[in-house]
Coordinates of C-alpha atoms and ligand atoms in Angstrom, one line a residue:
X1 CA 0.0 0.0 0.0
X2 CA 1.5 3.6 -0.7
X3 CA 0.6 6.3 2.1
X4 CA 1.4 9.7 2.5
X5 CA 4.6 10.0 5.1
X6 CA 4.6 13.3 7.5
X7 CA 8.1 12.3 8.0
X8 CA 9.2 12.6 4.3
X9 CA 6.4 15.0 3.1
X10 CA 5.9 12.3 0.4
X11 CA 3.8 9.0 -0.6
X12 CA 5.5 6.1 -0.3
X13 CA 5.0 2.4 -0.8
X14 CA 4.8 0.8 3.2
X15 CA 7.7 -1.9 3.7
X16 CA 6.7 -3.4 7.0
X17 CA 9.1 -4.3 9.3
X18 CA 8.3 -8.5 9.7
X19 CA 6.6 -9.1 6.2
X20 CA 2.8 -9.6 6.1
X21 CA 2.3 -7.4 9.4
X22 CA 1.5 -4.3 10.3
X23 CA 2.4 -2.3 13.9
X24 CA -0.4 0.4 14.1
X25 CA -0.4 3.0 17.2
X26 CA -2.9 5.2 16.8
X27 CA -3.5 8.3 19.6
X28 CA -6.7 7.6 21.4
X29 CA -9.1 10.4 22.7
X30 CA -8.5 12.6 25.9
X31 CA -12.2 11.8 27.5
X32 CA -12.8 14.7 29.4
X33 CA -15.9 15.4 27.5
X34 CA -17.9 13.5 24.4
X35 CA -15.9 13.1 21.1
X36 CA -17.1 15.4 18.1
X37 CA -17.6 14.6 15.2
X38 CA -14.4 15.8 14.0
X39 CA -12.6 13.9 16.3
X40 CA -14.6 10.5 14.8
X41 CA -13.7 11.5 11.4
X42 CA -10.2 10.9 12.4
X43 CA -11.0 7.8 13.9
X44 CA -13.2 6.8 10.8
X45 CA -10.0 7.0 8.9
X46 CA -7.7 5.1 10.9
X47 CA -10.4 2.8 11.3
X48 CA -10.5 2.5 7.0
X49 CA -6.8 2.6 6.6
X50 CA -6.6 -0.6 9.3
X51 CA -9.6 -2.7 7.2
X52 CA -7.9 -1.7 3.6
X53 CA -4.6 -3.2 5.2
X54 CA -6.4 -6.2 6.2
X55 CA -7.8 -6.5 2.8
X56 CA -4.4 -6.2 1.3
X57 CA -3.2 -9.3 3.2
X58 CA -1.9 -7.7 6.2
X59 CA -2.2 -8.3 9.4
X60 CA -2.1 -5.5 11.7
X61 CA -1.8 -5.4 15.5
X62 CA -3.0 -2.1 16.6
X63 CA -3.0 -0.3 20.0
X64 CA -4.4 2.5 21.0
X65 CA -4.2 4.8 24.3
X66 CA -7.3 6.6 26.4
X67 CA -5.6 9.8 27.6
X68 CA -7.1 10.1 31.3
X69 CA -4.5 12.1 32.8
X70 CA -1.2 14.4 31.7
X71 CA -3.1 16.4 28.6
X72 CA -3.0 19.9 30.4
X73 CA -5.1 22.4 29.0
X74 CA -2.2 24.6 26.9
X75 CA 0.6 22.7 24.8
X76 CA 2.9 24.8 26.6
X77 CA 2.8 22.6 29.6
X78 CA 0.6 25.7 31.2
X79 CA -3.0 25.2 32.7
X80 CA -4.9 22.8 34.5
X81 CA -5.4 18.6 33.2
X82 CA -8.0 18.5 31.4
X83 CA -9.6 15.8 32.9
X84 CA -9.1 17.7 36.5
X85 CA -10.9 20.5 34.9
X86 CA -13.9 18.1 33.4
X87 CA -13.9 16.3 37.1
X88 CA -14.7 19.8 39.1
X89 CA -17.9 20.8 36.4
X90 CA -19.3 17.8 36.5
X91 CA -18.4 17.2 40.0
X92 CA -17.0 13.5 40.1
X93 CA -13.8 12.3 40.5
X94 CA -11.0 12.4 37.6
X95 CA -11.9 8.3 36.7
X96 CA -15.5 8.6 37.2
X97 CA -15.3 11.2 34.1
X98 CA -12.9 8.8 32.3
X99 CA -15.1 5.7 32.5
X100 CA -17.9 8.5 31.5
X101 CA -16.9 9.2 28.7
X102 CA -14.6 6.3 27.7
X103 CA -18.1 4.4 27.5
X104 CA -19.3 7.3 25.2
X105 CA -16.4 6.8 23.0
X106 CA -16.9 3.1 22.3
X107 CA -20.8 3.9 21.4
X108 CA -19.8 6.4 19.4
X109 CA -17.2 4.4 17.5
X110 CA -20.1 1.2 17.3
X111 CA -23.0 3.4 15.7
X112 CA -19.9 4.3 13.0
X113 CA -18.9 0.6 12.3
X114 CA -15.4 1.8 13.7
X115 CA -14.1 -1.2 14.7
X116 CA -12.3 -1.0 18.5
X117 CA -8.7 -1.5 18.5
X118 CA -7.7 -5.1 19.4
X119 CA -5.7 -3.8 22.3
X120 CA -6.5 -0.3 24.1
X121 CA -4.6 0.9 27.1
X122 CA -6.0 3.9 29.3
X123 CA -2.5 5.8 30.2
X124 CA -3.3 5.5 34.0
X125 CA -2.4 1.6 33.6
X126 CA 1.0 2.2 32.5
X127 CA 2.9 4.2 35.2
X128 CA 5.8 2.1 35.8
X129 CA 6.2 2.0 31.7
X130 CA 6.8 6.0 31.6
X131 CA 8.9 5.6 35.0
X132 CA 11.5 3.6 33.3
X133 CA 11.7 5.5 30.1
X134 CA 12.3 9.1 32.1
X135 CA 14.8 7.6 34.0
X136 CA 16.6 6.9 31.0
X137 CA 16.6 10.0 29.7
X138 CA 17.8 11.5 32.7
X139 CA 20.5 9.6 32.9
X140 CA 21.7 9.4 29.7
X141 CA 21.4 13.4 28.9
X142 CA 17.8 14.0 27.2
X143 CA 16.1 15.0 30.0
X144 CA 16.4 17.5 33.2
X145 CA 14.8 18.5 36.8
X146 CA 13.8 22.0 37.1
X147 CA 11.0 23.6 39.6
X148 CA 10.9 19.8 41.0
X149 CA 9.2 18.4 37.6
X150 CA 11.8 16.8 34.5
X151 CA 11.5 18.1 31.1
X152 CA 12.9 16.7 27.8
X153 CA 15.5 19.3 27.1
X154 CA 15.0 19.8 23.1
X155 CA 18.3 20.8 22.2
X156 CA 19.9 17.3 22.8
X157 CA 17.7 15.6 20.0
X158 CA 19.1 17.0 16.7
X159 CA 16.5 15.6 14.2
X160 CA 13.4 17.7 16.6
X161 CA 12.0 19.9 13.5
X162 CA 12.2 17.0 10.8
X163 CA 8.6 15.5 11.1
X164 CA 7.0 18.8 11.2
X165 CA 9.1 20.4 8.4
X166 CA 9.6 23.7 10.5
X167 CA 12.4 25.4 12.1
X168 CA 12.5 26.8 15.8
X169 CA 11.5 30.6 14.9
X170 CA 8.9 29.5 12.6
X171 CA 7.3 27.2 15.1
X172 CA 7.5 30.3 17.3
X173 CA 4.8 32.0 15.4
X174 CA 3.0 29.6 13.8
X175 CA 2.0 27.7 17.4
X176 CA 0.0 28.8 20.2
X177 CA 1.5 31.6 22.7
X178 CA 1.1 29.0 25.7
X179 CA 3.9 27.4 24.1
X180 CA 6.3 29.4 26.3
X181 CA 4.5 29.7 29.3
X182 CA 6.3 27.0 31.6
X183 CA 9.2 29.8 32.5
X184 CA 11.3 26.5 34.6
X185 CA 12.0 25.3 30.5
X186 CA 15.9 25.3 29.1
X187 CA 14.5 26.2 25.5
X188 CA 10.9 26.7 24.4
X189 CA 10.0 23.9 23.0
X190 CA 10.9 21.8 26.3
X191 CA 8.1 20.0 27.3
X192 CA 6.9 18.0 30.7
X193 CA 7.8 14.3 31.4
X194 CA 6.8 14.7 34.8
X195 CA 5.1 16.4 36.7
X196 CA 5.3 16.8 40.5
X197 CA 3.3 18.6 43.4
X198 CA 5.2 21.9 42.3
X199 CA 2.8 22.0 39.5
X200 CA -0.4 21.8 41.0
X201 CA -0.4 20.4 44.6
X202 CA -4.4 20.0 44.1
X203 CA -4.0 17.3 41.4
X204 CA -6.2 14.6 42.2
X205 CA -4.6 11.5 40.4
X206 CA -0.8 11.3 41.7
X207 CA 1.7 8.8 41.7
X208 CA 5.0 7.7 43.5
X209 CA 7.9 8.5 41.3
X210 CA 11.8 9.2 42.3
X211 CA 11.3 12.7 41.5
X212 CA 8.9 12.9 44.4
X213 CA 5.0 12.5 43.5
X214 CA 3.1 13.6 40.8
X215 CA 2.1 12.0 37.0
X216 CA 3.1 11.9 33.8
X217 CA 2.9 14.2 31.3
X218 CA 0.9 13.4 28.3
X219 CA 3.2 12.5 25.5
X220 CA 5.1 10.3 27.5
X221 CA 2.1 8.2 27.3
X222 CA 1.9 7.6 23.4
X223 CA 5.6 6.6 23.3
X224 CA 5.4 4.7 26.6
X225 CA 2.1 2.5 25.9
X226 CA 3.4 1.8 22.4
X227 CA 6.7 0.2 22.6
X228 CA 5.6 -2.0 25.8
X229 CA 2.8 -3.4 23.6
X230 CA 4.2 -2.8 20.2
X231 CA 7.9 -3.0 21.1
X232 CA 10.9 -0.9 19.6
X233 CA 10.0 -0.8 16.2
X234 CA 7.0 0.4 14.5
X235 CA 5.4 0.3 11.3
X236 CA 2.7 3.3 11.4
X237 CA 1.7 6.2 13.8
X238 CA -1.7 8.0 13.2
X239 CA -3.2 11.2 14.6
X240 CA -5.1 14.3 13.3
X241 CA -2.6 16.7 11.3
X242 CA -2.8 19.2 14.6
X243 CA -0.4 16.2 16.6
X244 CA 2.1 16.6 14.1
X245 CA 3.2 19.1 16.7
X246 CA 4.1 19.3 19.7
X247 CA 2.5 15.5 20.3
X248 CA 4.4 13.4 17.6
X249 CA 7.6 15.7 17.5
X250 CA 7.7 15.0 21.0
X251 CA 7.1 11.4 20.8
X252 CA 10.0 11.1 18.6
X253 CA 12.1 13.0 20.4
X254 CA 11.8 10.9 23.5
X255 CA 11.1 7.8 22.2
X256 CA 14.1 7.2 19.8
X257 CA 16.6 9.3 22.7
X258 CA 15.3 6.4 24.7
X259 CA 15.5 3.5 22.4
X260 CA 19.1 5.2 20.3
X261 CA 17.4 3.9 17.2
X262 CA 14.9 5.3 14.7
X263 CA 11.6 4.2 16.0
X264 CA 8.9 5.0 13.3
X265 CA 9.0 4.6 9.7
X266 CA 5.7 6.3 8.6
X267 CA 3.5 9.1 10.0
X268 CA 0.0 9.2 9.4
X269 CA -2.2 12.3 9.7
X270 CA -5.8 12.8 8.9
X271 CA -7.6 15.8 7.6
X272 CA -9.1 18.1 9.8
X273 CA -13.1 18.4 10.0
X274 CA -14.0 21.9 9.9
X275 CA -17.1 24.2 10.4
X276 CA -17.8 27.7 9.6
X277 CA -15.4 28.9 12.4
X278 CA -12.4 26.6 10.8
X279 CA -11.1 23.9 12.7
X280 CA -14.4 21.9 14.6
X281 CA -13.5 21.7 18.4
X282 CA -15.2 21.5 22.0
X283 CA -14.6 25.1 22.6
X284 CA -15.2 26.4 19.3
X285 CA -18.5 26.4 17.5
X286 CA -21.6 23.9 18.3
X287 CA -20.2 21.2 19.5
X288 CA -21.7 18.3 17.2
X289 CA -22.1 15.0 18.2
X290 CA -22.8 11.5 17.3
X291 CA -26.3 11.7 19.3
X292 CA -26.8 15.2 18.2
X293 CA -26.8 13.8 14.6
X294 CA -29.2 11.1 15.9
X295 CA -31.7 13.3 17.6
X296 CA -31.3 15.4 14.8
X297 CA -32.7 12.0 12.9
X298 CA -29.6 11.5 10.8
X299 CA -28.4 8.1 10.4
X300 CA -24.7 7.7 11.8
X301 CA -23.5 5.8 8.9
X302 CA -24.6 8.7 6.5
X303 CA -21.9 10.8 8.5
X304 CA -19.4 8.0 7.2
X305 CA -20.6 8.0 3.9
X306 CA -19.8 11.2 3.7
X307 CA -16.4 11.4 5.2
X308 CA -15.6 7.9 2.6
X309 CA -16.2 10.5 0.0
X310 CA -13.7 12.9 1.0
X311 CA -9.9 12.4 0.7
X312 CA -8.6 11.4 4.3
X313 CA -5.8 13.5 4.4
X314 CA -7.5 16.6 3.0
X315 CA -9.9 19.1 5.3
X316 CA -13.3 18.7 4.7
X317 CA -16.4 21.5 5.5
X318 CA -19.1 20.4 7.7
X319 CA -22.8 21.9 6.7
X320 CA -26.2 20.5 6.9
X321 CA -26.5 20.5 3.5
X322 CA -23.5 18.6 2.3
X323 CA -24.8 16.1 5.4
X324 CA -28.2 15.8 3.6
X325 CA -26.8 15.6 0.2
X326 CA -24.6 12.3 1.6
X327 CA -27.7 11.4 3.0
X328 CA -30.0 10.8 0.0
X329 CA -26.7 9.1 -2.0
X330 CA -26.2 6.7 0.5
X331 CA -30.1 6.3 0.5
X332 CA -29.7 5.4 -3.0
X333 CA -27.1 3.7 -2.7
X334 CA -28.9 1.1 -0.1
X335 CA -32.0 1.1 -2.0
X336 CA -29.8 -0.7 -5.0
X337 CA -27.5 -2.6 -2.5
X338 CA -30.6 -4.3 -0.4
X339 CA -32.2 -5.3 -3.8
X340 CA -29.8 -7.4 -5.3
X341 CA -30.9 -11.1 -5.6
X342 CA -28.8 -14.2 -6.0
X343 CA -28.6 -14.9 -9.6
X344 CA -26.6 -17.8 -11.2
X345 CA -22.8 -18.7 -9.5
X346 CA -20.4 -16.2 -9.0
X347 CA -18.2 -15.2 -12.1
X348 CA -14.9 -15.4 -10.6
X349 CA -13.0 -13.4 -13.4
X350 CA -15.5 -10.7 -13.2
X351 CA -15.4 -10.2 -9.3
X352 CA -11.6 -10.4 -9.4
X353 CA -11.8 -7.6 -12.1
X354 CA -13.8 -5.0 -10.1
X355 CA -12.1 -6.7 -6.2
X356 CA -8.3 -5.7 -7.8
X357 CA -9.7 -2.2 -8.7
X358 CA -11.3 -1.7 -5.5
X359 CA -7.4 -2.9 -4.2
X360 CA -6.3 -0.3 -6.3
X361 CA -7.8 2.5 -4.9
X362 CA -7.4 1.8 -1.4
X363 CA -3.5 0.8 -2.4
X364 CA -3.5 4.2 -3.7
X365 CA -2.9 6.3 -0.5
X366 CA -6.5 4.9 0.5
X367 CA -8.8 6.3 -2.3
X368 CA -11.9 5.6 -1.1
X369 CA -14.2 7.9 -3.2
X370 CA -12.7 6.1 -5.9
X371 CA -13.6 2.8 -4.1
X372 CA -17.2 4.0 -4.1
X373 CA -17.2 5.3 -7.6
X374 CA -16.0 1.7 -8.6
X375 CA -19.0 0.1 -6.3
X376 CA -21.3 2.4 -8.4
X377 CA -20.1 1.5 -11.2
X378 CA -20.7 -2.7 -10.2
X379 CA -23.9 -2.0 -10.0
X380 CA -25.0 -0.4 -12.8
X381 CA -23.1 -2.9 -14.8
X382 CA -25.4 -5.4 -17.0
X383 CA -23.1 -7.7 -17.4
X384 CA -22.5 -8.4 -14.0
X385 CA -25.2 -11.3 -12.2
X386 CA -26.9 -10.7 -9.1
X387 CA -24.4 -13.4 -6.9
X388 CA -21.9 -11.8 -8.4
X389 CA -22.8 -8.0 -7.5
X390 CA -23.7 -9.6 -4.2
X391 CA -20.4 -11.1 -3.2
X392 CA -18.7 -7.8 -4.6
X393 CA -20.9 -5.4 -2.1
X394 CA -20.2 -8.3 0.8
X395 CA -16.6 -8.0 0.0
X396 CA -16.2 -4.2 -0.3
X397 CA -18.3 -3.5 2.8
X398 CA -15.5 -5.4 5.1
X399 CA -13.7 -1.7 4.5
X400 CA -16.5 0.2 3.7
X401 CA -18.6 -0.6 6.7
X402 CA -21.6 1.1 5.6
X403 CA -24.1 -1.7 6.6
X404 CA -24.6 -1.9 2.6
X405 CA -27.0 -5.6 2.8
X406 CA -28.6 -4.6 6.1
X407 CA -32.0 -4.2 5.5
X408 CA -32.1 -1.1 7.7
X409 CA -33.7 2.5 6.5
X410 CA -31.4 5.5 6.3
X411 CA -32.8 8.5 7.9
X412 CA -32.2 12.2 7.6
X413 CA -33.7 15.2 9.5
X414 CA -36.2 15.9 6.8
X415 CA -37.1 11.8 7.8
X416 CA -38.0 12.6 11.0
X417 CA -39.7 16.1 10.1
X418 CA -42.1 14.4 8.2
X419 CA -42.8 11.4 10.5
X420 CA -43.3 14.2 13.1
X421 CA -45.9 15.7 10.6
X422 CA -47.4 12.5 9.8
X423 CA -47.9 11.8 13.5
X424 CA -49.4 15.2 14.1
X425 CA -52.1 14.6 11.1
X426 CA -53.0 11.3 12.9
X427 CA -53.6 13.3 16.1
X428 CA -55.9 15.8 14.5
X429 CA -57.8 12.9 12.4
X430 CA -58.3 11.2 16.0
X431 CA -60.0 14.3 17.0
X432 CA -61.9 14.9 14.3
X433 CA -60.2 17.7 13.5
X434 CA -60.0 17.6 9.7
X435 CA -59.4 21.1 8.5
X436 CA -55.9 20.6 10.4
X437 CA -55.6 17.0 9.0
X438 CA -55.8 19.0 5.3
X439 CA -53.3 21.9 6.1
X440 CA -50.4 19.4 7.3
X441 CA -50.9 17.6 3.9
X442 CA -50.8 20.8 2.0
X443 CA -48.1 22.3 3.7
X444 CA -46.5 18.8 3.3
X445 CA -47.5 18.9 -0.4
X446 CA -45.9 22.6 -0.7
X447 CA -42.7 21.1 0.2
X448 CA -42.6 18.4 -2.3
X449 CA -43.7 15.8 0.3
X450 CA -47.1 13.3 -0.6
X451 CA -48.5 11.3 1.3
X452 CA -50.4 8.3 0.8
X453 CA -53.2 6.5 3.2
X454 CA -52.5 2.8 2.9
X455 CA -54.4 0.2 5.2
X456 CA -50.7 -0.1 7.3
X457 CA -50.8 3.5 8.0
X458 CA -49.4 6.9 5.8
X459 CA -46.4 6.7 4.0
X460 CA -44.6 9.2 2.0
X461 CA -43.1 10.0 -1.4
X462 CA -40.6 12.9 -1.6
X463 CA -41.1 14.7 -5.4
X464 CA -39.6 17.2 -5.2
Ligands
AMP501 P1 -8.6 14.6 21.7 O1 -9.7 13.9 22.3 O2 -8.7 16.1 21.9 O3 -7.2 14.1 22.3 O4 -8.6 14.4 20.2 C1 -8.7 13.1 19.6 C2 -8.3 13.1 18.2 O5 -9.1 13.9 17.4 C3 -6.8 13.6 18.0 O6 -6.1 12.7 17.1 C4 -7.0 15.0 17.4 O7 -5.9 15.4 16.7 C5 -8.3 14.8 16.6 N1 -9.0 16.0 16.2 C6 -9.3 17.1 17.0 N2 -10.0 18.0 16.3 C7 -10.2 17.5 15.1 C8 -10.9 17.9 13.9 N3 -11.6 19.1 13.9 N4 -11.0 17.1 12.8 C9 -10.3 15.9 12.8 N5 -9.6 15.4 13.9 C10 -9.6 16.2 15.0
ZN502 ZN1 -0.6 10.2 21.1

């Protein structure tokens, strides 16, 4: 398969390290509050980019962290944890709001056929893991005490701007001004290991450590909870393009002054999800959610169609209307998938002609609108029998994951607008109340909506 790689700001075929496998570490959320959906398209495309390698023969062993302590609030080391802050408004302790909304994730992550990572590690588990790596760096040079917490001192680690492509002053600008905040820092750029009291002496989850107590910071955990489970050598490290830096510079940093190898060979980053205000996030904007969707009436798996069709590594806009526009296409597209019929026997050199294509795309830095133009394109073709259109969908819907033979409906807002309507008519018709029964079916009617009385109740016909 050929990927982009952050690291050499080019696509490149992947050369695993042991052949036929795949090391995948992928960032997990920091659940201090529900995931957006921004956040889920990220995970939507890690979640493709480990089913297209599985496709291609691979097998991959991925691992992925829950962040429930260390993220403080700025990326300069400055502010509160996060999940201290998310513990005092909702007034529970630090792991009551982790289990929370750890629990939220995994629902989230089920309504959008992302599969869960075989192996997923909240960073509170792994103490002793980031224990033994800062000691290392202490002693051998990487890493120093200051104000009673240890930093990883920048300057030693000579390759520290190659995966973002950036030198120091333009880093300087470009990030945010917490950056510098933490004044007990050598050089900027320095960022926490560990932490002790001298931080905040209010912080709820502590830990034992022989720089006195405290806990770690938070990425020590990415590098920490991926070589004890992945070991020294990885094949692929995914995150949203904003971890590119500090996050994955830092990992890097640490991780390979820890190891005194390279430790990485590709870098993965996914697209942001953006709204009218730029980049979606919980502070920014509404903050949309799986279940907002839902009560909204929007199917879940619309919201994947939708990100399918974009290019994983490119921004995409979020509006209603490009949400209802993915709605009716993967309406349509159902409507075709749920009628195919078994018809005849499979024609083998026919699936394997439209199965390498649909290799091809996802081979091709994981192409999946093109993997969807060549389902369309399956279906449509005459030449094709119904087993054999069958067996296609079945196949491409291992990666796809867009339910594509369920027989379930897909359902937008304007779904649930008119059901509301439809409901409301029924109320008036109870009470004899015709003259209201008549104005929802003209207003209905107005909008392109008719509706048809059949012994099982109304149904609907959009027109226009
Ligand atoms: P967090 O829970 O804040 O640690 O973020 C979880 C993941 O979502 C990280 O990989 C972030 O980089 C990513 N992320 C945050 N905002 C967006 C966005 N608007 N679009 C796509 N990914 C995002
Ligand atoms: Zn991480």
């Amino acid at each position: 398969m050929k990927i982009y790689n952050t690291l050499h700001k080019k696509i490149e075929e992947i050369i695993p390290i042991e052949e036929g496998k795949i090391k995948m570490y992928t960032c997990g959320p920091t659940v201090y509050h529900y995931a957006h959906i921004g956040n889920l398209r990220t995970y939507i495309s890690e979640d493709i980019l480990e089913k297209s390698l599985n496709y291609l023969g691979y097998k991959v062993d991925r691992v992925m962290n829950i962040t429930d302590v260390g993220h403080l609030v700025g990326d300069g080391d400055s502010g509160e944890d996060k999940m201290a802050v998310a513990a005092k408004r909702e007034h529970k302790s630090s792991m009551e709001v982790a289990a929370y909304y750890t629990e939220c994730f995994k629902s989230d992550c089920a309504k959008l056929n992302i599969k869960w990572p075989d192996t997923v590690v909240p960073a509170t588990n792994e103490i002793d893991e980031y224990i033994k790596i800062i000691s290392r760096l202490l002693n051998n040079g990487h890493a120093y005490i200051a104000d009673g917490n240890v930093y990883y001192d920048t300057s030693t680690f000579e390759k520290y701007y190659e995966l973002s492509g950036r030198n120091s002053d333009d880093l300087l600008v470009a990030v945010r001004e917490d950056i510098k905040e933490d004044t007990a820092k050598r050089n900027p750029f320095d960022f926490g290991l560990w932490f002790t009291n001298s931080k905040f002496n209010n912080q709820e989850l502590q830990w034992d450590s022989p720089w006195g107590r405290g806990y770690p910071g938070w990425h020590i955990e990415c590098s920490g909870i991926s070589m004890k489970y992945l070991g020294e050598n990885l094949d692929i490290h995914c995150g949203a393009e904003d971890a590119i830096f500090p996050h994955h510079t830092n990992e890097i940093a640490q991780s390979e002054a820890y190891l005194g190898h390279k430790w990485c060979n590709y870098w993965v980053h996914m697209g942001f999800l953006n709204d009218k205000n730029g980049k979606m996030s919980k502070s920014n904007g509404e903050f949309l959610t799986v279940s907002l969707l839902e009560e909204k009436g929007y199917d879940p798996l619309a919201y994947r169609y939708l990100c399918l069709n974009s290019n994983y590594h490119n921004a995409l806009t979020f509006t209603y209307d490009i949400l209802d526009g993915a709605v009716n296409e993967y309406k349509k597209l159902k409507n075709k998938t749920n009628s195919l019929v078994e018809e005849g026997s499979l024609e083998e050199d026919k699936f394997n002609k439209y199965n390498d294509r649909f290799k091809k795309a996802l081979d091709d830095n994981l192409n999946t609108s093109m993997a969807i133009t060549i389902l369309y394109e399956l279906l449509k073709d005459n030449d094709l029998n119904g087993t054999t259109k069958l067996e296609l969908v079945k196949s491409f819907d291992k990666v796809l994951s867009l339910d594509l033979l369920k027989k379930t409906e897909v359902t937008s807002d304007k779904d649930s607008y008119i059901k509301e309507m439809i409901e409301k008519r029924k109320e008036a018709k109870a009470n004899k109340d015709f003259a209201t029964a008549d104005q929802i079916r003209e207003k209905l009617l107005s909008e392109g909506i008719v509706l048809k009385d059949t012994r099982e109740g109304t149904t609907y016909e959009i027109v226009g």
